[in-house]
Amino acid sequence: MHVIDSHTGGQPTRVIVDGGPDLGTGTLAERKLRFGERFDDYRMKAVLEPKCSDAMVGALLCPPTLPDGDCCAGVIFFNNSGYLDMCGHGTIGLMVTLGYLDKIGLGKHLLETTVGIVETELLSSNTVSVENVASYCLKKDVTIDVDGLGPVAGNVAWGGNWFFLVEQAPIPLNRSNIRALSEAATEIRRALVQQSITGVDGAEIDHIEFFETPEDGPADSRNFVLCPGLAYDRSPCGTGTSAKIACLAESGKLAPAEEWTQESIIGSRFRGVYRRDDAGRIIPTITGEAHIYSDTQLIFQTGDPFMHGIG
């Protein structure tokens, strides 16, 4: 399996260039379902330990499904626990990878994802802007009771994935607290399920995001994001930043075209702005940097007891 590895603000992306499963025809959503039902061993072989860490997000390159040929590629994102609808840092890493492979040049390119088409722009060999899917705040000021934390208030928002956004982090957002933050976010996620707090149509809220205001530096906010596989996001999280921008816009705290700088817990940054489309929906654009660090072949030897990863 030929893969290209990059990191976006510290968060890794593994793009399967060759040797992935043949998912046949149909929409990307149908192919994603087929991927999980019939070819999940490819996901496990690509991103589970011992081949990489829990932080890795995979991206399977697919032929786009739309007949007009406007999209440069299609993509299905996945991680250590399953499949993602959209991934902001992964999209940035993917577009830098396509540039590295000379499949695209500088400029704007459409990318087909399982939740719709996103417009990207390769600004340099390492810098990408992603105009994400329409994002919105579904529920404001939701208070839940969390074991060990007590009442916790947050917003439920969509930015390509479902998020519960907690404005006041339960403990300071620094690296020494990553384990404690992960444990707190896990308890919040459990409480959301127990108290039947969901996204649209009962969708699980599988991303938890904490915020605080940095004491110094150029960022407007620092965040901590716990991903579905219980690994924290090293980047500021593209879909999480989109969800944050949607909440700020809908509360009147951020104007269209006004820039928002989101910093991750390790100090990497995304710049975000938004516009409103003809229907009045919030369309965020996230800009960040990715760097290639590996161009390699994964080898699957007969007799390897952990060929399919450590489950």
Coordinates of C-alpha atoms in Angstrom, one line a residue:
M1 CA 0.0 0.0 0.0
H2 CA 1.5 3.3 -1.1
V3 CA 0.9 6.1 1.4
I4 CA 2.0 9.7 1.9
D5 CA 2.1 11.0 5.4
S6 CA 1.9 14.7 6.4
H7 CA 1.0 16.6 9.5
T8 CA -1.2 19.7 9.6
G9 CA -0.2 21.8 12.6
G10 CA 1.1 18.7 14.3
Q11 CA -1.9 16.4 13.5
P12 CA -1.0 13.6 11.0
T13 CA -2.8 12.6 7.9
R14 CA -2.1 9.4 5.9
V15 CA -3.2 9.4 2.3
I16 CA -3.7 6.1 0.6
V17 CA -2.4 6.7 -2.9
D18 CA -2.4 3.1 -4.2
G19 CA -3.3 -0.3 -2.9
G20 CA -6.5 0.7 -1.2
P21 CA -9.9 -1.2 -1.6
D22 CA -12.0 -1.0 -4.8
L23 CA -15.2 0.5 -3.5
G24 CA -17.0 0.3 -6.8
T25 CA -19.5 2.9 -8.0
G26 CA -22.2 5.0 -6.3
T27 CA -22.0 8.2 -4.2
L28 CA -19.2 8.7 -1.8
A29 CA -21.6 8.2 1.1
E30 CA -22.5 4.8 -0.4
R31 CA -18.8 4.0 -0.9
K32 CA -18.0 5.0 2.7
L33 CA -20.7 2.6 3.9
R34 CA -19.2 -0.2 1.7
F35 CA -15.7 0.6 3.0
G36 CA -16.9 0.0 6.6
E37 CA -19.0 -3.1 5.9
R38 CA -16.7 -5.0 3.5
F39 CA -13.2 -3.5 3.6
D40 CA -12.7 -2.3 7.2
D41 CA -9.5 -4.4 7.4
Y42 CA -7.9 -1.8 5.0
R43 CA -8.7 1.0 7.6
M44 CA -7.2 -1.1 10.4
K45 CA -4.1 -2.0 8.4
A46 CA -3.5 1.6 7.5
V47 CA -4.0 3.6 10.8
L48 CA -3.9 1.3 13.8
E49 CA -0.9 0.6 15.9
P50 CA 1.8 -0.6 15.5
K51 CA 2.1 1.2 12.2
C52 CA 1.2 4.6 13.6
S53 CA -0.3 6.4 16.6
D54 CA -3.9 6.9 17.6
A55 CA -3.7 10.5 16.3
M56 CA -3.5 9.4 12.7
V57 CA -6.3 10.2 10.3
G58 CA -6.5 8.3 7.0
A59 CA -7.7 9.6 3.7
L60 CA -8.6 7.2 0.9
L61 CA -8.3 8.9 -2.5
C62 CA -11.4 8.0 -4.7
P63 CA -12.5 9.0 -8.2
P64 CA -15.1 11.8 -7.8
T65 CA -18.7 10.7 -8.5
L66 CA -20.0 13.8 -10.2
P67 CA -20.0 13.4 -14.0
D68 CA -19.0 17.0 -14.9
G69 CA -15.4 16.4 -13.8
D70 CA -15.1 19.6 -11.8
C71 CA -13.6 17.9 -8.7
C72 CA -9.9 17.0 -8.6
A73 CA -10.6 14.0 -6.4
G74 CA -12.9 12.4 -4.0
V75 CA -11.9 11.4 -0.4
I76 CA -13.2 9.2 2.4
F77 CA -11.7 10.1 5.8
F78 CA -11.2 7.5 8.6
N79 CA -9.4 7.1 11.9
N80 CA -8.6 4.6 14.6
S81 CA -12.3 4.2 15.6
G82 CA -14.2 4.4 12.3
Y83 CA -15.1 6.9 9.6
L84 CA -15.4 10.7 9.5
D85 CA -17.8 12.8 7.5
M86 CA -15.3 15.6 7.0
C87 CA -11.9 16.5 8.2
G88 CA -10.4 20.0 8.0
H89 CA -6.8 19.2 8.9
G90 CA -7.0 16.1 6.7
T91 CA -8.2 18.2 3.8
I92 CA -5.3 20.5 4.2
G93 CA -2.9 17.6 4.4
L94 CA -4.5 15.9 1.4
M95 CA -4.2 19.0 -0.9
V96 CA -0.6 19.5 0.1
T97 CA -0.1 15.8 -0.7
L98 CA -1.7 16.1 -4.2
G99 CA 0.6 19.1 -4.8
Y100 CA 3.6 17.1 -3.7
L101 CA 2.5 14.4 -6.2
D102 CA 2.1 17.0 -9.0
K103 CA -1.6 16.0 -9.4
I104 CA -2.6 19.7 -8.8
G105 CA -1.0 23.0 -9.0
L106 CA -1.4 26.3 -7.1
G107 CA -4.9 27.7 -7.2
K108 CA -8.5 26.6 -6.5
H109 CA -9.6 23.0 -6.6
L110 CA -12.9 21.3 -5.7
L111 CA -12.8 18.2 -3.5
E112 CA -15.7 15.8 -3.1
T113 CA -16.3 14.6 0.5
T114 CA -19.0 12.4 1.9
V115 CA -20.9 15.5 3.1
G116 CA -20.6 17.5 -0.1
I117 CA -18.1 19.4 -2.2
V118 CA -15.6 21.8 -0.6
E119 CA -13.6 24.4 -2.4
T120 CA -9.9 24.4 -1.6
E121 CA -7.1 26.7 -2.6
L122 CA -3.4 25.6 -2.7
L123 CA -1.8 28.9 -1.8
S124 CA 1.8 27.5 -1.6
S125 CA 3.4 24.1 -1.4
N126 CA 2.5 24.0 2.3
T127 CA -0.5 26.4 2.7
V128 CA -4.1 25.6 2.0
S129 CA -7.4 27.3 2.4
V130 CA -10.6 25.2 2.7
E131 CA -14.0 26.6 2.3
N132 CA -15.9 24.1 4.4
V133 CA -19.5 22.9 4.2
A134 CA -22.3 25.1 5.7
S135 CA -21.9 25.2 9.5
Y136 CA -24.3 26.1 12.2
C137 CA -25.1 26.1 15.9
L138 CA -27.9 23.7 16.6
K139 CA -28.4 24.2 20.3
K140 CA -27.1 27.0 22.5
D141 CA -26.3 26.9 26.2
V142 CA -27.0 23.3 26.8
T143 CA -26.3 22.3 30.4
I144 CA -25.5 18.6 31.3
D145 CA -24.6 16.9 34.5
V146 CA -21.1 15.3 34.2
D147 CA -19.6 12.9 36.7
G148 CA -16.7 14.5 38.4
L149 CA -17.3 17.9 36.9
G150 CA -20.9 18.8 37.8
P151 CA -23.0 21.1 35.5
V152 CA -21.2 21.8 32.2
A153 CA -22.6 24.2 29.7
G154 CA -21.9 24.2 26.0
N155 CA -23.2 24.6 22.4
V156 CA -24.1 21.8 20.0
A157 CA -22.8 22.7 16.5
W158 CA -22.0 21.3 13.1
G159 CA -18.8 22.0 11.2
G160 CA -18.7 18.9 9.1
N161 CA -18.7 16.8 12.3
W162 CA -20.8 17.2 15.5
F163 CA -19.3 19.1 18.4
F164 CA -20.1 20.0 21.9
L165 CA -18.3 23.3 22.5
V166 CA -17.5 24.2 26.1
E167 CA -16.5 27.9 26.3
Q168 CA -14.9 27.7 29.7
A169 CA -12.5 24.7 29.9
P170 CA -12.7 22.8 33.2
I171 CA -9.0 23.0 33.7
P172 CA -6.3 25.1 32.0
L173 CA -5.4 24.2 28.4
N174 CA -1.8 23.3 28.6
R175 CA 0.2 20.2 27.6
S176 CA 0.6 19.0 31.2
N177 CA -3.1 18.7 31.5
I178 CA -3.7 16.7 28.2
R179 CA -4.6 13.5 30.1
A180 CA -6.9 15.2 32.5
L181 CA -8.6 17.1 29.7
S182 CA -9.0 13.9 27.7
E183 CA -10.6 12.3 30.7
A184 CA -13.0 15.2 31.3
A185 CA -14.0 15.3 27.6
T186 CA -14.6 11.5 27.7
E187 CA -17.0 12.0 30.7
I188 CA -18.8 14.8 28.8
R189 CA -19.2 12.6 25.8
R190 CA -20.6 9.8 27.9
A191 CA -23.0 12.3 29.6
L192 CA -24.3 13.5 26.3
V193 CA -25.2 10.0 25.3
Q194 CA -26.8 9.2 28.7
Q195 CA -28.8 12.5 28.6
S196 CA -29.9 12.0 25.0
I197 CA -28.2 15.2 23.7
T198 CA -27.6 14.6 20.0
G199 CA -27.1 16.3 16.6
V200 CA -29.7 16.2 13.9
D201 CA -31.7 12.9 13.5
G202 CA -30.1 11.5 16.7
A203 CA -26.5 11.8 15.4
E204 CA -23.9 11.2 18.1
I205 CA -21.9 14.2 19.2
D206 CA -18.5 12.5 18.9
H207 CA -16.2 15.6 19.2
I208 CA -15.7 17.5 22.4
E209 CA -14.1 21.0 22.3
F210 CA -12.8 23.1 25.2
F211 CA -11.8 26.8 24.9
E212 CA -9.9 29.4 26.8
T213 CA -8.6 32.9 25.9
P214 CA -4.8 32.9 25.5
E215 CA -2.9 35.2 27.9
D216 CA -0.6 36.5 25.2
G217 CA 0.1 36.0 21.5
P218 CA -1.8 36.6 18.3
A219 CA -4.5 33.9 18.7
D220 CA -8.1 34.8 19.6
S221 CA -8.7 31.5 21.3
R222 CA -6.9 28.3 22.4
N223 CA -8.7 25.0 22.1
F224 CA -8.5 21.3 23.0
V225 CA -10.5 18.8 20.9
L226 CA -11.1 15.2 21.8
C227 CA -11.7 13.1 18.6
P228 CA -14.0 10.1 18.3
G229 CA -11.2 7.6 18.8
L230 CA -10.3 9.3 22.1
A231 CA -7.1 10.9 20.7
Y232 CA -6.7 14.7 21.1
D233 CA -6.3 16.8 18.0
R234 CA -2.8 18.3 17.8
S235 CA -4.1 20.9 15.2
P236 CA -6.7 23.5 16.0
C237 CA -9.2 21.2 14.3
G238 CA -10.7 22.4 11.0
T239 CA -14.2 21.2 11.5
G240 CA -14.1 22.3 15.2
T241 CA -12.9 25.8 14.2
S242 CA -15.8 25.9 11.7
A243 CA -18.3 24.9 14.4
K244 CA -16.8 27.6 16.7
I245 CA -17.0 30.3 13.9
A246 CA -20.7 29.3 13.3
C247 CA -21.5 29.8 17.0
L248 CA -19.7 33.2 17.0
A249 CA -21.5 34.3 13.9
E250 CA -24.9 33.2 15.0
S251 CA -24.4 35.0 18.4
G252 CA -23.3 38.2 16.6
K253 CA -19.7 38.1 18.0
L254 CA -18.0 37.7 14.6
A255 CA -18.8 39.6 11.4
P256 CA -18.4 38.2 7.9
A257 CA -14.8 38.4 6.6
E258 CA -13.6 39.2 10.1
E259 CA -10.6 36.9 10.8
W260 CA -10.5 34.5 13.8
T261 CA -7.3 32.9 14.8
Q262 CA -7.7 29.5 16.6
E263 CA -4.7 28.0 18.4
S264 CA -4.4 24.4 19.4
I265 CA -3.2 23.1 22.7
I266 CA 0.3 22.6 21.2
G267 CA 0.4 26.1 19.8
S268 CA -0.3 25.6 16.0
R269 CA -2.8 27.9 14.4
F270 CA -5.6 28.1 11.8
R271 CA -7.0 31.3 10.5
G272 CA -10.7 31.4 9.9
V273 CA -13.3 33.6 8.3
Y274 CA -16.8 33.1 7.0
R275 CA -19.3 34.4 4.5
R276 CA -23.0 33.9 4.2
D277 CA -24.3 32.2 1.0
D278 CA -27.5 33.1 -0.8
A279 CA -29.6 31.1 1.7
G280 CA -28.0 32.9 4.6
R281 CA -26.0 29.9 5.7
I282 CA -22.6 30.3 7.4
I283 CA -19.7 29.1 5.1
P284 CA -16.4 29.1 7.0
T285 CA -13.0 29.2 5.3
I286 CA -10.0 27.7 7.2
T287 CA -6.4 28.3 6.3
G288 CA -3.5 26.3 7.7
E289 CA -0.2 24.6 6.8
A290 CA 0.8 21.0 6.3
H291 CA 4.2 19.4 5.7
I292 CA 5.0 16.1 4.1
Y293 CA 7.2 13.8 6.2
S294 CA 6.9 10.3 4.6
D295 CA 6.4 8.8 1.2
T296 CA 6.4 5.0 1.8
Q297 CA 5.1 1.6 1.1
L298 CA 3.2 -0.3 3.9
I299 CA 4.1 -4.0 3.9
F300 CA 1.7 -6.7 5.1
Q301 CA 3.7 -9.9 5.8
T302 CA 2.0 -13.3 6.0
G303 CA 2.1 -14.5 9.6
D304 CA 2.2 -11.0 11.1
P305 CA -0.1 -11.3 14.2
F306 CA -0.7 -7.6 14.2
M307 CA -1.1 -7.1 10.4
H308 CA -4.6 -5.6 11.1
G309 CA -3.4 -3.5 14.0
I310 CA -3.7 -3.7 17.7
G311 CA -7.4 -3.4 18.4

